mmCIF file of C-alpha atoms and ligand atoms in Angstrom:
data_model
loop_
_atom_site.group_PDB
_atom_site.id
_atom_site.type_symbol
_atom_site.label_atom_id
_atom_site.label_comp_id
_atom_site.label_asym_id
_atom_site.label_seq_id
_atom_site.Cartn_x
_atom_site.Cartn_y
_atom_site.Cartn_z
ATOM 1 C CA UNK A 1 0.000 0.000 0.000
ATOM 2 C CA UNK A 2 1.089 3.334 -0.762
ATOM 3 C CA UNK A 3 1.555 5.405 2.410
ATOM 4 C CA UNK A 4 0.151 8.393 1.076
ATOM 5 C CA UNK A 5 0.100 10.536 4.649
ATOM 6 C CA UNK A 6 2.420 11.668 7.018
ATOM 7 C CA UNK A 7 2.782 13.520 10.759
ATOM 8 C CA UNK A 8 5.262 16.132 11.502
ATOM 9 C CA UNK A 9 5.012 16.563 15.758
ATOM 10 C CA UNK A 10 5.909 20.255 15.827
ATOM 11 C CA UNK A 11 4.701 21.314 19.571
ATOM 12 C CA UNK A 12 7.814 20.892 21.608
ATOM 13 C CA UNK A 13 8.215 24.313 23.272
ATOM 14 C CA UNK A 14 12.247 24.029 21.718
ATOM 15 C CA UNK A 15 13.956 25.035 24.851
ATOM 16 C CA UNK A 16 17.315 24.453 23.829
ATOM 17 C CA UNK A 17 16.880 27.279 21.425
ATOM 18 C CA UNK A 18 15.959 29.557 23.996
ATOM 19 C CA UNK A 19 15.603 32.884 23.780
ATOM 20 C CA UNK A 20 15.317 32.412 19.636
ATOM 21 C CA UNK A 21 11.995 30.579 20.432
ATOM 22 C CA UNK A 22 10.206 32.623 23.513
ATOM 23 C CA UNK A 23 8.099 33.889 20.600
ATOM 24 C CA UNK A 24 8.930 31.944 17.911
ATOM 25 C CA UNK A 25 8.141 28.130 17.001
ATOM 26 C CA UNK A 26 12.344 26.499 16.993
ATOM 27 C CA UNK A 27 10.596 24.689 13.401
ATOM 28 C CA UNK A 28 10.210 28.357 12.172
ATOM 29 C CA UNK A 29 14.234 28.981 12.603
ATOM 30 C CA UNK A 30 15.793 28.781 9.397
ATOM 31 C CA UNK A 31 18.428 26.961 7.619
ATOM 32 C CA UNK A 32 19.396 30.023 5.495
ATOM 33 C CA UNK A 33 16.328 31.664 4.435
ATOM 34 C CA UNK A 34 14.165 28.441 4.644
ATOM 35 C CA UNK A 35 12.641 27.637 7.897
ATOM 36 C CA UNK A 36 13.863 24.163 9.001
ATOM 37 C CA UNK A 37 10.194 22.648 8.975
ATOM 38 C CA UNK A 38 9.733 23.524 4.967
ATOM 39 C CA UNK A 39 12.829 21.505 4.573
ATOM 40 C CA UNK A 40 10.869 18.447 6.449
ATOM 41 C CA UNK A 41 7.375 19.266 4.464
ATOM 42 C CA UNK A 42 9.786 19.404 0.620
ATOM 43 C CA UNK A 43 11.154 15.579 1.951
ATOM 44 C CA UNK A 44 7.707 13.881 2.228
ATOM 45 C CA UNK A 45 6.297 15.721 -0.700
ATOM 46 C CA UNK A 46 9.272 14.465 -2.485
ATOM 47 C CA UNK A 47 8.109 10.924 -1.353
ATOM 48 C CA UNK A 48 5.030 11.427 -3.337
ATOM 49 C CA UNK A 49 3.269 12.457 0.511
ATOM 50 C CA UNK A 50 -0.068 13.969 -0.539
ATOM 51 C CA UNK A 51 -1.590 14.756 2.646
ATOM 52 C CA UNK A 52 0.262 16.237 5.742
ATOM 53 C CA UNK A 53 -0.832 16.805 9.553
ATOM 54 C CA UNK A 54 1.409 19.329 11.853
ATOM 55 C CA UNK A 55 0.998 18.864 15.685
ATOM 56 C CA UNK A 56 0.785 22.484 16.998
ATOM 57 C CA UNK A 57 0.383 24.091 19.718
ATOM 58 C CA UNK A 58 -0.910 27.747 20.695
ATOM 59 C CA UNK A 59 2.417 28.933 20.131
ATOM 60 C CA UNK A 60 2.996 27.676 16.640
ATOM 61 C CA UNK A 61 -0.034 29.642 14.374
ATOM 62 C CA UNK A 62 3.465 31.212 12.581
ATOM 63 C CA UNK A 63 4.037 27.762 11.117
ATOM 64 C CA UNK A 64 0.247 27.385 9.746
ATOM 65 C CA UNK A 65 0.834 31.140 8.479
ATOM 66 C CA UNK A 66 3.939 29.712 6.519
ATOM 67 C CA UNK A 67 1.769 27.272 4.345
ATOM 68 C CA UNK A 68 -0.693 29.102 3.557
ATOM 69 C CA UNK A 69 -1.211 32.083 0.952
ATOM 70 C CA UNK A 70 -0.087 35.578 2.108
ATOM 71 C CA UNK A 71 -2.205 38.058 0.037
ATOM 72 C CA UNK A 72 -1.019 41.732 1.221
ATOM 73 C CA UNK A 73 2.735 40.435 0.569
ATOM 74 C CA UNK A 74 1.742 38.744 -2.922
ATOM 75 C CA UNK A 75 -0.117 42.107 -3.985
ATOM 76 C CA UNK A 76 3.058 44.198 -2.648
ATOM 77 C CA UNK A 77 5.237 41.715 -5.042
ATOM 78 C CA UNK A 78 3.424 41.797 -7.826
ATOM 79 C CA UNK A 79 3.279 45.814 -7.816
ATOM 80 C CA UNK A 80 7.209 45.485 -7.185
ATOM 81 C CA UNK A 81 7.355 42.954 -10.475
ATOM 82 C CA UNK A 82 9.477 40.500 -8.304
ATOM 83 C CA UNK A 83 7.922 37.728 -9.890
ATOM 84 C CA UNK A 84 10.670 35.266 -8.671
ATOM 85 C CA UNK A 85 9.898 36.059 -5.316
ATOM 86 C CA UNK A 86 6.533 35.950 -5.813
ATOM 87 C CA UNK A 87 6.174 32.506 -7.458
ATOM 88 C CA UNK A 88 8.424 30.826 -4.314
ATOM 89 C CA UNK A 89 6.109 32.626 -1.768
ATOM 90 C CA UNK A 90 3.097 30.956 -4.199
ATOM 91 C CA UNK A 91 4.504 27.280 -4.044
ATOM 92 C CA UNK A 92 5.087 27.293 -0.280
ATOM 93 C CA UNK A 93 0.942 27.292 -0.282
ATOM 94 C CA UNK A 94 0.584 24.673 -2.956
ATOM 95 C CA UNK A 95 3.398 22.071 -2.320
ATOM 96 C CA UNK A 96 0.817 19.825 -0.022
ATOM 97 C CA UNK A 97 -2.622 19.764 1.941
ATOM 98 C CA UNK A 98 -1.425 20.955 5.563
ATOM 99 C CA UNK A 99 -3.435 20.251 8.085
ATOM 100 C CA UNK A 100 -2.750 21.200 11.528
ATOM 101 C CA UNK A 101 -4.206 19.980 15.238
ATOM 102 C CA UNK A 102 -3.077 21.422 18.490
ATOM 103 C CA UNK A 103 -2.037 19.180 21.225
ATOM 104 C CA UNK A 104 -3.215 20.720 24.241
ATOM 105 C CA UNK A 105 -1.223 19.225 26.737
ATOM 106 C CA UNK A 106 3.244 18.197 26.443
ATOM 107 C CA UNK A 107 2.854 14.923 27.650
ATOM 108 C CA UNK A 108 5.505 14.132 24.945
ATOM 109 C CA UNK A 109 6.499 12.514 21.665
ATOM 110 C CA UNK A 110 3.860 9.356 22.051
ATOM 111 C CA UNK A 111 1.549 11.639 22.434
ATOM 112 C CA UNK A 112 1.713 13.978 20.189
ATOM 113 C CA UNK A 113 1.330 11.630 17.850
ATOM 114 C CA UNK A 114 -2.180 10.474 19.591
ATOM 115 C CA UNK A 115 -3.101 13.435 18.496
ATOM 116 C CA UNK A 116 -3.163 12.452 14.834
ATOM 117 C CA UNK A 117 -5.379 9.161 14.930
ATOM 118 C CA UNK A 118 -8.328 11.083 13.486
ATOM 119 C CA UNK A 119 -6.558 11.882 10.627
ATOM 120 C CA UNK A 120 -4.857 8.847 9.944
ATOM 121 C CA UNK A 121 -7.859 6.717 10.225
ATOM 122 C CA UNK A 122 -6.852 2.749 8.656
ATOM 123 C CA UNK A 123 -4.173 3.283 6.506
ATOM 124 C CA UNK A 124 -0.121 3.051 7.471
ATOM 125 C CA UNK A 125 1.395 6.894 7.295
ATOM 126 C CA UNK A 126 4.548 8.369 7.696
ATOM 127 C CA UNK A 127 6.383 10.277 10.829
ATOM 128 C CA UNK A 128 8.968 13.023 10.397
ATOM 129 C CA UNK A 129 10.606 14.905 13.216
ATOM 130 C CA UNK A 130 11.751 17.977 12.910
ATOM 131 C CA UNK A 131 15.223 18.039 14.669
ATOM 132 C CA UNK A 132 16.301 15.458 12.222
ATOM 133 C CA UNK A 133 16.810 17.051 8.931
ATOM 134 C CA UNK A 134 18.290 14.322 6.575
ATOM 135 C CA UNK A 135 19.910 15.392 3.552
ATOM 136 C CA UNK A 136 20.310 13.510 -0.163
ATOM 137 C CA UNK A 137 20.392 14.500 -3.363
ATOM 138 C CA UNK A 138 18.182 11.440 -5.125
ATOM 139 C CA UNK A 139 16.572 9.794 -2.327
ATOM 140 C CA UNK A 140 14.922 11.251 0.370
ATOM 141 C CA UNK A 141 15.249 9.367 3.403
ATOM 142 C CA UNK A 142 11.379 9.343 3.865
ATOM 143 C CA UNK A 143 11.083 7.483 0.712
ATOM 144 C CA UNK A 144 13.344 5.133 1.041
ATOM 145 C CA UNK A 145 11.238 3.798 4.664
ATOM 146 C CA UNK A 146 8.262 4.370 2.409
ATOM 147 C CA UNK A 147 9.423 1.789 -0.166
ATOM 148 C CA UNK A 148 10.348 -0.828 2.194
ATOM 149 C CA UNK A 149 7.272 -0.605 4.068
ATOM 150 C CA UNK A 150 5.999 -1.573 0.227
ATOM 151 C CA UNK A 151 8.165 -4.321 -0.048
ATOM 152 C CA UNK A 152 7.611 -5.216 4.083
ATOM 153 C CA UNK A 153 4.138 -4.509 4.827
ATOM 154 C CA UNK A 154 5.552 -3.735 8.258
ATOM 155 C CA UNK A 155 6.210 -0.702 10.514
ATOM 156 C CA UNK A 156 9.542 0.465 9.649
ATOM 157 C CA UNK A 157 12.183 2.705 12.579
ATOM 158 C CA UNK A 158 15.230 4.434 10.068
ATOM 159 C CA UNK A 159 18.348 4.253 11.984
ATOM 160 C CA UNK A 160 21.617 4.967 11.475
ATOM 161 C CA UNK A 161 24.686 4.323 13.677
ATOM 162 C CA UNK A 162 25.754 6.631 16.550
ATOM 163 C CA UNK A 163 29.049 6.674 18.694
ATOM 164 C CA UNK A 164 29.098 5.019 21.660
ATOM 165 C CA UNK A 165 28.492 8.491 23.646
ATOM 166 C CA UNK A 166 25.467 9.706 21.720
ATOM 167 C CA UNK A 167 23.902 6.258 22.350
ATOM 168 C CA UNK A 168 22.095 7.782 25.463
ATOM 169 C CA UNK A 169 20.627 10.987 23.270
ATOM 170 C CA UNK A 170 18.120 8.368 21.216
ATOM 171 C CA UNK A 171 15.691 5.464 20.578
ATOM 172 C CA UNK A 172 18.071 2.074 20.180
ATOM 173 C CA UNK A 173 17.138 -0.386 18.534
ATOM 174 C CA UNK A 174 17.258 -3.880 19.760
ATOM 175 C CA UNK A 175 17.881 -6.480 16.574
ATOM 176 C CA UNK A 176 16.893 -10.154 16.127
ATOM 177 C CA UNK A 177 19.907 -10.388 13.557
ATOM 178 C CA UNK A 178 22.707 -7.630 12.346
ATOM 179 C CA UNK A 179 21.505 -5.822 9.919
ATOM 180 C CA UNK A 180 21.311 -7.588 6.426
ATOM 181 C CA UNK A 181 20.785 -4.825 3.027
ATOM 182 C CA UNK A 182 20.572 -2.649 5.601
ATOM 183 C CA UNK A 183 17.813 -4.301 7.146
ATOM 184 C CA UNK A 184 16.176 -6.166 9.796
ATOM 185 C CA UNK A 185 13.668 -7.196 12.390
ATOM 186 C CA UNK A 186 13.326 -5.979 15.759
ATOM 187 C CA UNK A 187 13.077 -7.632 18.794
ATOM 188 C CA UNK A 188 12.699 -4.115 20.540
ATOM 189 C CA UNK A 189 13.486 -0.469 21.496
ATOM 190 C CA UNK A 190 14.802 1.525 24.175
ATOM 191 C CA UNK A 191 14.251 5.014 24.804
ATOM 192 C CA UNK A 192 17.863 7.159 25.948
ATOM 193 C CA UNK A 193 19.798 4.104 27.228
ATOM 194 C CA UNK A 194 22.992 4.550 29.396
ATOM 195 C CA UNK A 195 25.035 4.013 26.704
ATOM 196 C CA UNK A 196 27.294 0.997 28.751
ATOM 197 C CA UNK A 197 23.588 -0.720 28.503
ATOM 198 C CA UNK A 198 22.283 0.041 25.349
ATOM 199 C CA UNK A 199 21.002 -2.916 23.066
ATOM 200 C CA UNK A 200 22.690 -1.892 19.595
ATOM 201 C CA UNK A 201 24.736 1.137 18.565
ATOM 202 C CA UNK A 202 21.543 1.757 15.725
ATOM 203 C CA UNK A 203 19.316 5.031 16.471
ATOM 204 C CA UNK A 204 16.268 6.057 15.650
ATOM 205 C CA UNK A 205 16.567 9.190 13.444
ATOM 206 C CA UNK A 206 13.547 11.206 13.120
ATOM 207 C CA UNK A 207 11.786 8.957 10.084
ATOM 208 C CA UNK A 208 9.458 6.368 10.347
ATOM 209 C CA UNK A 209 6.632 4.457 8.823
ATOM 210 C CA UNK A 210 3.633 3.071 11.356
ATOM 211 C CA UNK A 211 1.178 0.720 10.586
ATOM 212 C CA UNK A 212 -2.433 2.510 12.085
ATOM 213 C CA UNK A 213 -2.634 -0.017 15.172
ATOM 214 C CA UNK A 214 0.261 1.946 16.574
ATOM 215 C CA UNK A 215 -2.895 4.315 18.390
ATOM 216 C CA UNK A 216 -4.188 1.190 19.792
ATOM 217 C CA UNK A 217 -0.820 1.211 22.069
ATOM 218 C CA UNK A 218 -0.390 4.875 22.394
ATOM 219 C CA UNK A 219 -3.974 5.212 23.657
ATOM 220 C CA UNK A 220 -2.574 2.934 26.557
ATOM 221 C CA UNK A 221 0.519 3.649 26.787
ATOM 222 C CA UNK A 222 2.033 4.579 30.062
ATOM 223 C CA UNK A 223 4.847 7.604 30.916
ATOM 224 C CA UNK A 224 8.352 6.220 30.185
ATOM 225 C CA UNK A 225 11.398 8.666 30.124
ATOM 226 C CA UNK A 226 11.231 11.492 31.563
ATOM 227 C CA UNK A 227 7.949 11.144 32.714
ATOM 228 C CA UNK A 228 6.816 11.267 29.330
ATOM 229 C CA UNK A 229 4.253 9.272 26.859
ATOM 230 C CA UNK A 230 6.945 7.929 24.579
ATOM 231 C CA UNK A 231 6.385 6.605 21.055
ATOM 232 C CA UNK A 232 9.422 4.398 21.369
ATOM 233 C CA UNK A 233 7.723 2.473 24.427
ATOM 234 C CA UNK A 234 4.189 2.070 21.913
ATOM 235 C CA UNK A 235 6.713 0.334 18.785
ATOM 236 C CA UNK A 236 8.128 -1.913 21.690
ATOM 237 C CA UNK A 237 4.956 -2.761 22.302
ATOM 238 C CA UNK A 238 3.616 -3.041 18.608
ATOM 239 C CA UNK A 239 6.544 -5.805 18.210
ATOM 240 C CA UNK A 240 4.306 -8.194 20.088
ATOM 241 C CA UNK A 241 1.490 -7.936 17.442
ATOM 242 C CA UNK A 242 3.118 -7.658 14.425
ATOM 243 C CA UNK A 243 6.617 -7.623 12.629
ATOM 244 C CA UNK A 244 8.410 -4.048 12.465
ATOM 245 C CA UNK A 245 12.057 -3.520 10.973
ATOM 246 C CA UNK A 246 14.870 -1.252 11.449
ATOM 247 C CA UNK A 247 16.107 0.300 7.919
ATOM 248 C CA UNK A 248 19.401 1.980 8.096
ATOM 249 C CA UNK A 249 18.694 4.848 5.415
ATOM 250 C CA UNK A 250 21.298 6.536 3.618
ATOM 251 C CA UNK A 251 21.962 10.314 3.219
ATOM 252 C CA UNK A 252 23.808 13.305 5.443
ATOM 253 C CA UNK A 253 21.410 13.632 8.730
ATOM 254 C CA UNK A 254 21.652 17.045 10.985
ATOM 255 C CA UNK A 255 20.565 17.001 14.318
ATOM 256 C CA UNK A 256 19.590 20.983 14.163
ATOM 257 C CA UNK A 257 17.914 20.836 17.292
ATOM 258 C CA UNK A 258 21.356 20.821 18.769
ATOM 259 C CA UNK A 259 23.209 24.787 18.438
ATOM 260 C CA UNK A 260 26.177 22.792 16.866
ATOM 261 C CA UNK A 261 24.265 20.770 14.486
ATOM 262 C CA UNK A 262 22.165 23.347 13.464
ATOM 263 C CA UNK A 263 25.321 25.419 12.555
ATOM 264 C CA UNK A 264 26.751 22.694 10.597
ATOM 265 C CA UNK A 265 23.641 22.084 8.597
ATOM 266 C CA UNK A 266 23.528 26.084 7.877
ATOM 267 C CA UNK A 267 26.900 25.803 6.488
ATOM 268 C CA UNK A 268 26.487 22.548 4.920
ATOM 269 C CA UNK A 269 23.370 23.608 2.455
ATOM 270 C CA UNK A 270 25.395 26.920 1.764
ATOM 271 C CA UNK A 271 28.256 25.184 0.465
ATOM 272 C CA UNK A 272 26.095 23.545 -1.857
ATOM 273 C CA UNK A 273 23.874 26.540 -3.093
ATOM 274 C CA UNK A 274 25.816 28.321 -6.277
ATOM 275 C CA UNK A 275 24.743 31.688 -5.068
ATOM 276 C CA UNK A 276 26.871 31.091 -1.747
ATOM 277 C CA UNK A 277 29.231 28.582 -1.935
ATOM 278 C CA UNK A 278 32.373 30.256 -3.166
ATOM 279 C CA UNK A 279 31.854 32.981 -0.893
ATOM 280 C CA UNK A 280 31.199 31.004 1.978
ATOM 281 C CA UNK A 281 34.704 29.370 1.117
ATOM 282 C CA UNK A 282 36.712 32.178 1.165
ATOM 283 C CA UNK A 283 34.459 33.265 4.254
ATOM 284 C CA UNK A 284 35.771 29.717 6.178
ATOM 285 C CA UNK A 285 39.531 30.064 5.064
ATOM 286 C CA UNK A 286 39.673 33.733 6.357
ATOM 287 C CA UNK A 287 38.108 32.168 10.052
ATOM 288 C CA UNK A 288 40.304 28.981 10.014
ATOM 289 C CA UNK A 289 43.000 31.773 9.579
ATOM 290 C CA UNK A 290 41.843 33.752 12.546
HETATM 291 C C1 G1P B 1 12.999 11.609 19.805
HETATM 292 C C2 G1P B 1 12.658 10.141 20.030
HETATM 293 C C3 G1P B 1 13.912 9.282 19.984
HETATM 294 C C4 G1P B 1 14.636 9.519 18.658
HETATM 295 C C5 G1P B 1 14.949 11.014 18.504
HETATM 296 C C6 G1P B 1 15.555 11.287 17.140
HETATM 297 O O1 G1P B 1 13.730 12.073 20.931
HETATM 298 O O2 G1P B 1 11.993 10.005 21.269
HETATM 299 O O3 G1P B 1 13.563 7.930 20.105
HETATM 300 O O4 G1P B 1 15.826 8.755 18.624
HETATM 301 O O5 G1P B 1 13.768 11.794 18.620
HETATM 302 O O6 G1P B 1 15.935 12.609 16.995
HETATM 303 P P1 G1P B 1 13.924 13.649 21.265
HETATM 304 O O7 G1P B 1 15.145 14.070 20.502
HETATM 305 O O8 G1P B 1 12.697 14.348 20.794
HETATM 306 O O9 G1P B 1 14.125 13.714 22.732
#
């Protein structure tokens, strides 16, 4: 089956960021001049992701302002003639159908994606998470766990391998076998391990694809770390019913909800952009100088 929907939790209050996001949503800060979450919206789209759900909060309306059509500042380009700028402002409100539901309460990660069981309804859909941006050129990680869950017909975690120290920061995946193609079944998941304890050195990075009985074990599911509803605890518990696989995608991932990936991400995507790149070089040299 085609997973033609996908979830985007987007209500975390981003404290890490602070004071960038007292008044701003951290999805809103941009890589560049795109905010991060457009770059997670372009990946499903490019997975052939029709339909798209945004867990909000209160705080967040700037993101559902984002994807939708901005008349005063289309009018005000148009009477300018910036028609380049115009037509990218245009396609931000046409590249999907964005739908948006607040959770009300941060009882975390599992929960937040409670929130998007209406929506779902029977079908298998897609999650994306925001602090993972994952970068390729031909393959967007997204639809590479989409195309496995077409040849799998099971839930599918992407991982990738972390160092040994990092191991606590993450979902870890337990495995029945190594990894074989890249794949393989698990057995289960732990949520931030102490890394001398952890079951594999494979984390979960931000991209997976759930089969719809996932809500029957998040509607249950009891606080786990940190006192928090955790989705990781609801796919242990989905093991027991059904078969769900790790797939260790390919392509350049960015934690940006950390200050130091974030910065790395910025300068990665600027060394590949024509209009910045060799400037940006010459920009580095001079500061490696320094
Ligand atoms: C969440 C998940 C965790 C996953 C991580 C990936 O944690 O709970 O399993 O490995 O995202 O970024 P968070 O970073 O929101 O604490």
């Amino acid at each position: 089956m085609k997973i033609r929907k996908a979830v985007i939790p987007a209500a975390g209050y981003g404290t890490r960021f602070l004071p960038a996001t007292k008044s701003q949503p951290k999805e809103m800060l941009p890589i560049i001049d795109k905010p991060t979450i457009q770059y997670i919206v372009e990946e499903a789209v490019a997975a052939g992701i029709e339909e798209i759900l945004i867990i909000t909060n209160s705080q967040k309306t700037s993101i559902e302002n984002h994807f939708d059509r901005s008349w005063e500042l289309e009018y005000f380009l148009v009477r300018k003639g910036k028609t380049q700028e115009l037509e990218q402002i245009q396609h931000i409100s046409e590249i999907a159908n964005i739908h948006t539901v607040r959770q009300k309460e941060q009882k975390g990660l599992g929960h937040a994606i409670y929130c998007a069981k209406a929506f779902v309804g029977n079908e298998p859909f897609a999650v994306l998470l925001g602090d993972d941006v994952v970068d390729h050129d031909t393959y967007p990680a997204i639809k590479q766990l989409c195309d496995q869950y077409e040849a799998l017909e099971s839930s599918i975690v992407g991982v990738q391998e972390v160092p040994y120290e990092d191991l606590n920061k993450y979902g870890i995946v337990e495995l029945e076998k190594p990894l074989k193609d890249h794949v393989g079944k698990l057995v289960g998941m732990v949520e931030k391990p102490d890394s001398s304890v952890a079951p594999s050195h494979f984390a979960v990075l931000g991209r997976y694809v759930l089969t719809p009985r996932i809500f029957d074990l998040l509607e249950h599911q009891a606080a786990g770390h940190g006192g928090e509803i955790q989705l990781t605890d609801a796919i242990c518990g989905l093991v027991k019913y059904e078969g769900v696989y790790a797939y260790e995608f390919s392509g350049k991932r960015y934690d940006v909800g950390s200050k130091i990936g974030y910065l790395e991400a910025i300068l990665d995507f600027a060394l590949k952009r024509d209009d910045l790149k060799e400037e940006v070089k010459v920009l580095l040299k001079n500061k490696t100088k320094e």
